[in-house]
Coordinates of C-alpha atoms and ligand atoms in Angstrom, one line a residue:
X19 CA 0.0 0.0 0.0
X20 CA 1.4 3.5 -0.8
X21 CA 1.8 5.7 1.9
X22 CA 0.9 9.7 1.6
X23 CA 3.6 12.0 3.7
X24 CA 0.9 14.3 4.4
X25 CA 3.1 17.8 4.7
X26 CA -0.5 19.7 5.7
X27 CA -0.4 17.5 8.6
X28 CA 3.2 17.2 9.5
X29 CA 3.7 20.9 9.1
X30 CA 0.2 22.0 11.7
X31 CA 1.8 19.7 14.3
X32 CA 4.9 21.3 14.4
X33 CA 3.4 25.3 14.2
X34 CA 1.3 23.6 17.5
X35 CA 5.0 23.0 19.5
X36 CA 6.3 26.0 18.0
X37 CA 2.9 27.8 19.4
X38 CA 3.7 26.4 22.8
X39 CA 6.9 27.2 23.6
X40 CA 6.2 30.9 22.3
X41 CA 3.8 31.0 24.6
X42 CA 6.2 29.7 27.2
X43 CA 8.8 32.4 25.8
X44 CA 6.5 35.4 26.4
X45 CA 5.7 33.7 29.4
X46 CA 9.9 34.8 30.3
X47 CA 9.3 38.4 28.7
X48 CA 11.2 36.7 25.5
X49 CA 9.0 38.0 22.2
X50 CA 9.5 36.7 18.8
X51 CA 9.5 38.9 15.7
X52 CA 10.4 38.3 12.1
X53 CA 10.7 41.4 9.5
X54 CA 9.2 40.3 6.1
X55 CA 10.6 42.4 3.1
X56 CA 9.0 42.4 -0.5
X57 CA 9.9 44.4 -3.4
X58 CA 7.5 44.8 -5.8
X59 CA 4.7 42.5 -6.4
X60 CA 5.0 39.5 -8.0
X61 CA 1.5 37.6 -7.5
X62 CA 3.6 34.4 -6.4
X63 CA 6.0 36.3 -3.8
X64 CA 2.6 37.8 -2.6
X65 CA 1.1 34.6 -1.9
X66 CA 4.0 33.1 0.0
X67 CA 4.8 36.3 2.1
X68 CA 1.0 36.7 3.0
X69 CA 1.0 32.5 4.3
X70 CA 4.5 33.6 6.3
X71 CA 2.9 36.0 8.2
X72 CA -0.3 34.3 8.4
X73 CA 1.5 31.2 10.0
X74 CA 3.3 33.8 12.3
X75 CA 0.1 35.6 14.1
X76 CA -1.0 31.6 14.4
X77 CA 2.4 30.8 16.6
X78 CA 2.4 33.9 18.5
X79 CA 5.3 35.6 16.4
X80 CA 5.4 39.2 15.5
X81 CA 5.7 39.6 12.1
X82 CA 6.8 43.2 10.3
X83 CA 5.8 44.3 7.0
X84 CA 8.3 45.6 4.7
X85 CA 6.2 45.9 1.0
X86 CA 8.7 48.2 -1.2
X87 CA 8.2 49.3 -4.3
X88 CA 9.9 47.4 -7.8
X89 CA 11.9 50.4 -8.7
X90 CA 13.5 50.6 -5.3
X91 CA 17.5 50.5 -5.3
X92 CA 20.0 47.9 -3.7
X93 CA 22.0 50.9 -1.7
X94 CA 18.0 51.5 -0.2
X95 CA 17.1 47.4 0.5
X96 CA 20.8 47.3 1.9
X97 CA 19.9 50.3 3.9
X98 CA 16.8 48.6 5.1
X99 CA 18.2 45.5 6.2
X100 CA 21.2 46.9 7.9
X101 CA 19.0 49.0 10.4
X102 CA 16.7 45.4 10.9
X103 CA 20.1 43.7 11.2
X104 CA 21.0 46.6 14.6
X105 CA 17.4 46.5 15.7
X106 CA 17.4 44.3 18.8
X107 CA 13.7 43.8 18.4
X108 CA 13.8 41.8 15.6
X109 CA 15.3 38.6 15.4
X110 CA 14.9 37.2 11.9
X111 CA 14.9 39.2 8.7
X112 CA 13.8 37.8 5.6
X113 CA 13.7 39.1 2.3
X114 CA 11.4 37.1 -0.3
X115 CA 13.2 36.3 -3.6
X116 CA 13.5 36.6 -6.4
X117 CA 13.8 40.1 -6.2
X118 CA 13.8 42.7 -9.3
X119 CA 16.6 42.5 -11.6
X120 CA 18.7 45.8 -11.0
X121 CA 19.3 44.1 -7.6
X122 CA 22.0 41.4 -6.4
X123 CA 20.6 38.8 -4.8
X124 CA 23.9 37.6 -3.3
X125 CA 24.6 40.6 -2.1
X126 CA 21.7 41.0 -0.1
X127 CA 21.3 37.5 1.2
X128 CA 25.1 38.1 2.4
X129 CA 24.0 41.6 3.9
X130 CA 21.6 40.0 6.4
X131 CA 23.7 39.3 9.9
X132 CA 24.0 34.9 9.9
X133 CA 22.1 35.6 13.5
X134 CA 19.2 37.0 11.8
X135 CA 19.3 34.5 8.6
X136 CA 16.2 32.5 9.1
X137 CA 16.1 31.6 5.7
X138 CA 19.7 29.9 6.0
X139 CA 20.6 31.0 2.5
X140 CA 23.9 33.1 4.1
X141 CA 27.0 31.0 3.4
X142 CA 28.0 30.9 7.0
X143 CA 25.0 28.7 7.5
X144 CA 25.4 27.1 4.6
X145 CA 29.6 26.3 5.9
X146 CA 27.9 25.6 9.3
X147 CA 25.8 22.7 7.8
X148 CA 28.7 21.5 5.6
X149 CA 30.7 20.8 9.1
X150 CA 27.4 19.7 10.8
X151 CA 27.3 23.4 13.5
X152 CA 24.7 24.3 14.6
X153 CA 23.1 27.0 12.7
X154 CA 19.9 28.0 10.6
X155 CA 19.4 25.1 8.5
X156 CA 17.6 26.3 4.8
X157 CA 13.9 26.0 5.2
X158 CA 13.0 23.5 2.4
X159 CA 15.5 20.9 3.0
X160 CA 14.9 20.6 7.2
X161 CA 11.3 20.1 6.2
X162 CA 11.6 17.1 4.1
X163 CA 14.4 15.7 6.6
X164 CA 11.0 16.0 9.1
X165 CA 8.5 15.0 7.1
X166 CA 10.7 11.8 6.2
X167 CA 11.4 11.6 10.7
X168 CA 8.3 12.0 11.2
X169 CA 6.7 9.6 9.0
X170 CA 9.2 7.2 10.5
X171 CA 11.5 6.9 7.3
X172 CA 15.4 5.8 8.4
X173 CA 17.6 7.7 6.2
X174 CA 20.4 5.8 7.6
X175 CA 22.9 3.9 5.5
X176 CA 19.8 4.7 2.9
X177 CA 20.4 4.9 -0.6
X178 CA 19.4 8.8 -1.2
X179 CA 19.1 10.9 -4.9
X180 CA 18.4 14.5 -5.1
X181 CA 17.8 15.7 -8.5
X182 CA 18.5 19.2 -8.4
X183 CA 21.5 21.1 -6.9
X184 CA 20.0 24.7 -6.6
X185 CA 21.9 26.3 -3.5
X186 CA 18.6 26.9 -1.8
X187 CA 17.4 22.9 -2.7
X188 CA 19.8 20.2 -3.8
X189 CA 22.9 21.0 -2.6
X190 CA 21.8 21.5 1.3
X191 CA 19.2 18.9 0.6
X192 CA 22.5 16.2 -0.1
X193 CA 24.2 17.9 3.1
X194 CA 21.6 17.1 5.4
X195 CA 20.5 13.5 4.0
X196 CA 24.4 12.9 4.7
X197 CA 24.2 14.4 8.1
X198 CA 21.8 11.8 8.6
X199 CA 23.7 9.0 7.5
X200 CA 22.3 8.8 3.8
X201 CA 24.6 8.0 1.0
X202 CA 24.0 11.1 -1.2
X203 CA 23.8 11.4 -4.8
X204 CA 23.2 14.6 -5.8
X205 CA 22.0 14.0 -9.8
X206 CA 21.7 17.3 -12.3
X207 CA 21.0 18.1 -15.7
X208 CA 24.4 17.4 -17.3
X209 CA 24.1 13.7 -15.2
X210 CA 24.2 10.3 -17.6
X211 CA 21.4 7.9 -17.4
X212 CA 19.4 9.8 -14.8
X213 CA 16.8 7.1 -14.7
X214 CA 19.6 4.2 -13.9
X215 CA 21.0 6.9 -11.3
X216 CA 16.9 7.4 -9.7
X217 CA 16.4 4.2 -10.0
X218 CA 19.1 3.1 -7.5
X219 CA 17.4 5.6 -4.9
X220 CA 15.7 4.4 -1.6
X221 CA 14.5 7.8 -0.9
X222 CA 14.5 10.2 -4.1
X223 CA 14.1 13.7 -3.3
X224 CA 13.5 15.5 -6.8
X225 CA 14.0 19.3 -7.4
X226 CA 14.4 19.7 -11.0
X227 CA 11.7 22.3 -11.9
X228 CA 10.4 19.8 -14.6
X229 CA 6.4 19.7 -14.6
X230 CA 5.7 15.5 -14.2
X231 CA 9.3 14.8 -15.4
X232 CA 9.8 11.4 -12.9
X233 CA 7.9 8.8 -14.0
X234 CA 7.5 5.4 -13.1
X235 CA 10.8 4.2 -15.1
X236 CA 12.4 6.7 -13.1
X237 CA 11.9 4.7 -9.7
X238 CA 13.1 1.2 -8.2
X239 CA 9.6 -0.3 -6.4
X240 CA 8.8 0.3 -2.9
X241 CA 11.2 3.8 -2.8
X242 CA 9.8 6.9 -0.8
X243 CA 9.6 9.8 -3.0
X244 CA 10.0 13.9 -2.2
X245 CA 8.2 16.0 -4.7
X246 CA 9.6 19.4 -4.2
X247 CA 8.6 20.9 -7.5
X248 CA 5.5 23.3 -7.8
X249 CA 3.8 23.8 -11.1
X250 CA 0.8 24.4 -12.8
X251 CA -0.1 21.7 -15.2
X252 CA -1.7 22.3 -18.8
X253 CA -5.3 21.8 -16.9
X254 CA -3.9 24.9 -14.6
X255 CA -3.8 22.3 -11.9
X256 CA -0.7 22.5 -9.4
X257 CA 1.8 19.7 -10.3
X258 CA 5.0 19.1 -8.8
X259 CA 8.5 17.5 -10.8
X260 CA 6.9 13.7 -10.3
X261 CA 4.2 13.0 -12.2
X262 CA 2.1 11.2 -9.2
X263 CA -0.2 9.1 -10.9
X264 CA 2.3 7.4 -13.1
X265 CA 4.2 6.4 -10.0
X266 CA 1.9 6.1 -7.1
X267 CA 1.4 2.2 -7.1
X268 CA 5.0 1.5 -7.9
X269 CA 6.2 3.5 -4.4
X270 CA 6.1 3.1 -1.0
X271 CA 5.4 6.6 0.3
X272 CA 5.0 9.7 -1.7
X273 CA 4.7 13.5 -1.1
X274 CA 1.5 15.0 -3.0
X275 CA 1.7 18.7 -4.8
X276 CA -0.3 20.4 -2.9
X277 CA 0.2 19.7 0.7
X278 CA 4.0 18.2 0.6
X279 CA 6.7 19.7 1.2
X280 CA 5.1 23.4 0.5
X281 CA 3.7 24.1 3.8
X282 CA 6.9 22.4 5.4
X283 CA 9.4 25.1 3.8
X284 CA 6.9 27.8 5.7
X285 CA 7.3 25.6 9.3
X286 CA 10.5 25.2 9.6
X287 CA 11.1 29.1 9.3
X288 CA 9.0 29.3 11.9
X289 CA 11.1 27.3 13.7
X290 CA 14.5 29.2 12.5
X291 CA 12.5 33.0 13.8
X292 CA 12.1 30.7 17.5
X293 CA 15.6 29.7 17.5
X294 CA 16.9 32.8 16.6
X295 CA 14.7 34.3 19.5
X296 CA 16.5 32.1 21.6
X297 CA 19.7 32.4 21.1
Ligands
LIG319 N1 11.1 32.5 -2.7 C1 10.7 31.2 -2.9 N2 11.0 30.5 -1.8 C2 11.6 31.3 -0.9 C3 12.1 31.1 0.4 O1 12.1 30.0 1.0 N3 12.7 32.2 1.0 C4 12.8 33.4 0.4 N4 13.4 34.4 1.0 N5 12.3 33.6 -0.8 C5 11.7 32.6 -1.5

């Protein structure tokens, strides 16, 4: 029988801990508060900034509202974040991406203090994970490592593929499957034979951004699959990289698209803005 990871699920149960031990924190006089900054208004970014803050009022976290217009500068947005970085109020900052053109990304993900990176997109907390410190792990990655713990999935000595090796997906993806004792193999789009790579894959985590690329010839029997990719299909209906019909029957647990790994990427920031609070 195939298994659903149900992310909707996974991720409520952890916003109710998180809720409980912010109550526990104001309890102490110790707030939490997380600065949201958008630039411009992309309909997507809008949608994902506005289901931040929602799931922040839920926990008890403050959230602040940064919505700046598309034509505003870099020197401005590094401005911005440098007095959030001083502000001793706020203790995460996150800045939703992409952002406009005229502006570095890198340079602003790099401008936010590592304290304050909730995200975990700066590289320190990318080096920290590398050499297993503790640090702000990135959001989308720690929530498939839960939602595989939590469905009671060993990774351990576990054959693992990632397909993908963004630096915000695939390659901190492979780091943490190898901090948990997975053997990693992190596949791409210059990688030979990706199906006789997939198919070797006990747990196969795919970020490709390819609409219902991984079919069924893709995937050894009985392997758990990971469905980061988010899409909208030729019916207008999301879709994620796996292409969940063709392979439901052949797997042994699978993440749908929606209700996956989406509403775990928005958790575990909630968990990075209570750690930071912490600290
Ligand atoms: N845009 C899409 N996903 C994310 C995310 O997790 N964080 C930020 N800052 N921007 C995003």
């Amino acid at each position: 029988m195939t298994r659903l990871i149900d992310g909707k699920a996974i991720s409520a149960q952890i916003k109710e801990e998180l809720k409980e031990q912010v109550e526990a924190m104001k309890a102490d006089g110790q707030s939490v508060c997380l600065a949201v900054i958008q630039v411009g208004d992309d309909p997507a970014s809008s949608i994902y900034v506005r289901n931040k803050k929602k799931a922040c009022a839920y926990i008890g976290i403050q959230s602040l509202s940064y919505e700046l217009k598309e034509t505003t500068t870099q020197e401005e947005l590094l401005e911005l974040v440098e007095k959030l970085n001083q502000d001793e109020n706020v203790h995460g900052i996150l800045v939703q991406l992409p952002l406009p053109s005229h502006i570095d990304e890198d340079a602003i993900v790099k401008a936010i203090i590592p304290e304050k990176d909730v995200d975990g997109f700066h590289p320190e907390s990318i080096g920290k994970m590398v050499i297993g410190e503790d640090g702000f792990e990135s959001c989308t990655p720690a929530g498939v490592i839960q939602l595989l713990k939590r469905s009671g999935i060993e990774i351990t000595g576990k054959e693992c593929v990632v397909v993908g090796r963004s630096n915000n997906v695939g390659k901190p993806m492979g780091l943490l499957l190898l901090r948990e004792n997975g053997t990693v193999t992190i596949a791409h789009s210059k990688t030979k034979n990706l199906k006789e790579v997939t198919k070797r894959a006990d747990i196969l985590i795919v970020a490709m951004g390819k609409p219902k690329y991984i079919t069924s010839e893709y995937i050894k029997d009985g392997a758990v699959v990971i469905d980061v990719g988010m899409h909208r299909d030729s019916e207008n209906k999301l879709c994620g990289d796996v292409d969940f019909e063709d392979v439901k029957d052949k797997v042994s647990a699978i993440t749908p698209v929606p209700g996956g790994v989406g509403p775990m990427t928005i958790a575990m920031l909630m968990c990075n803005c209570v750690k930071a609070a912490s600290k």
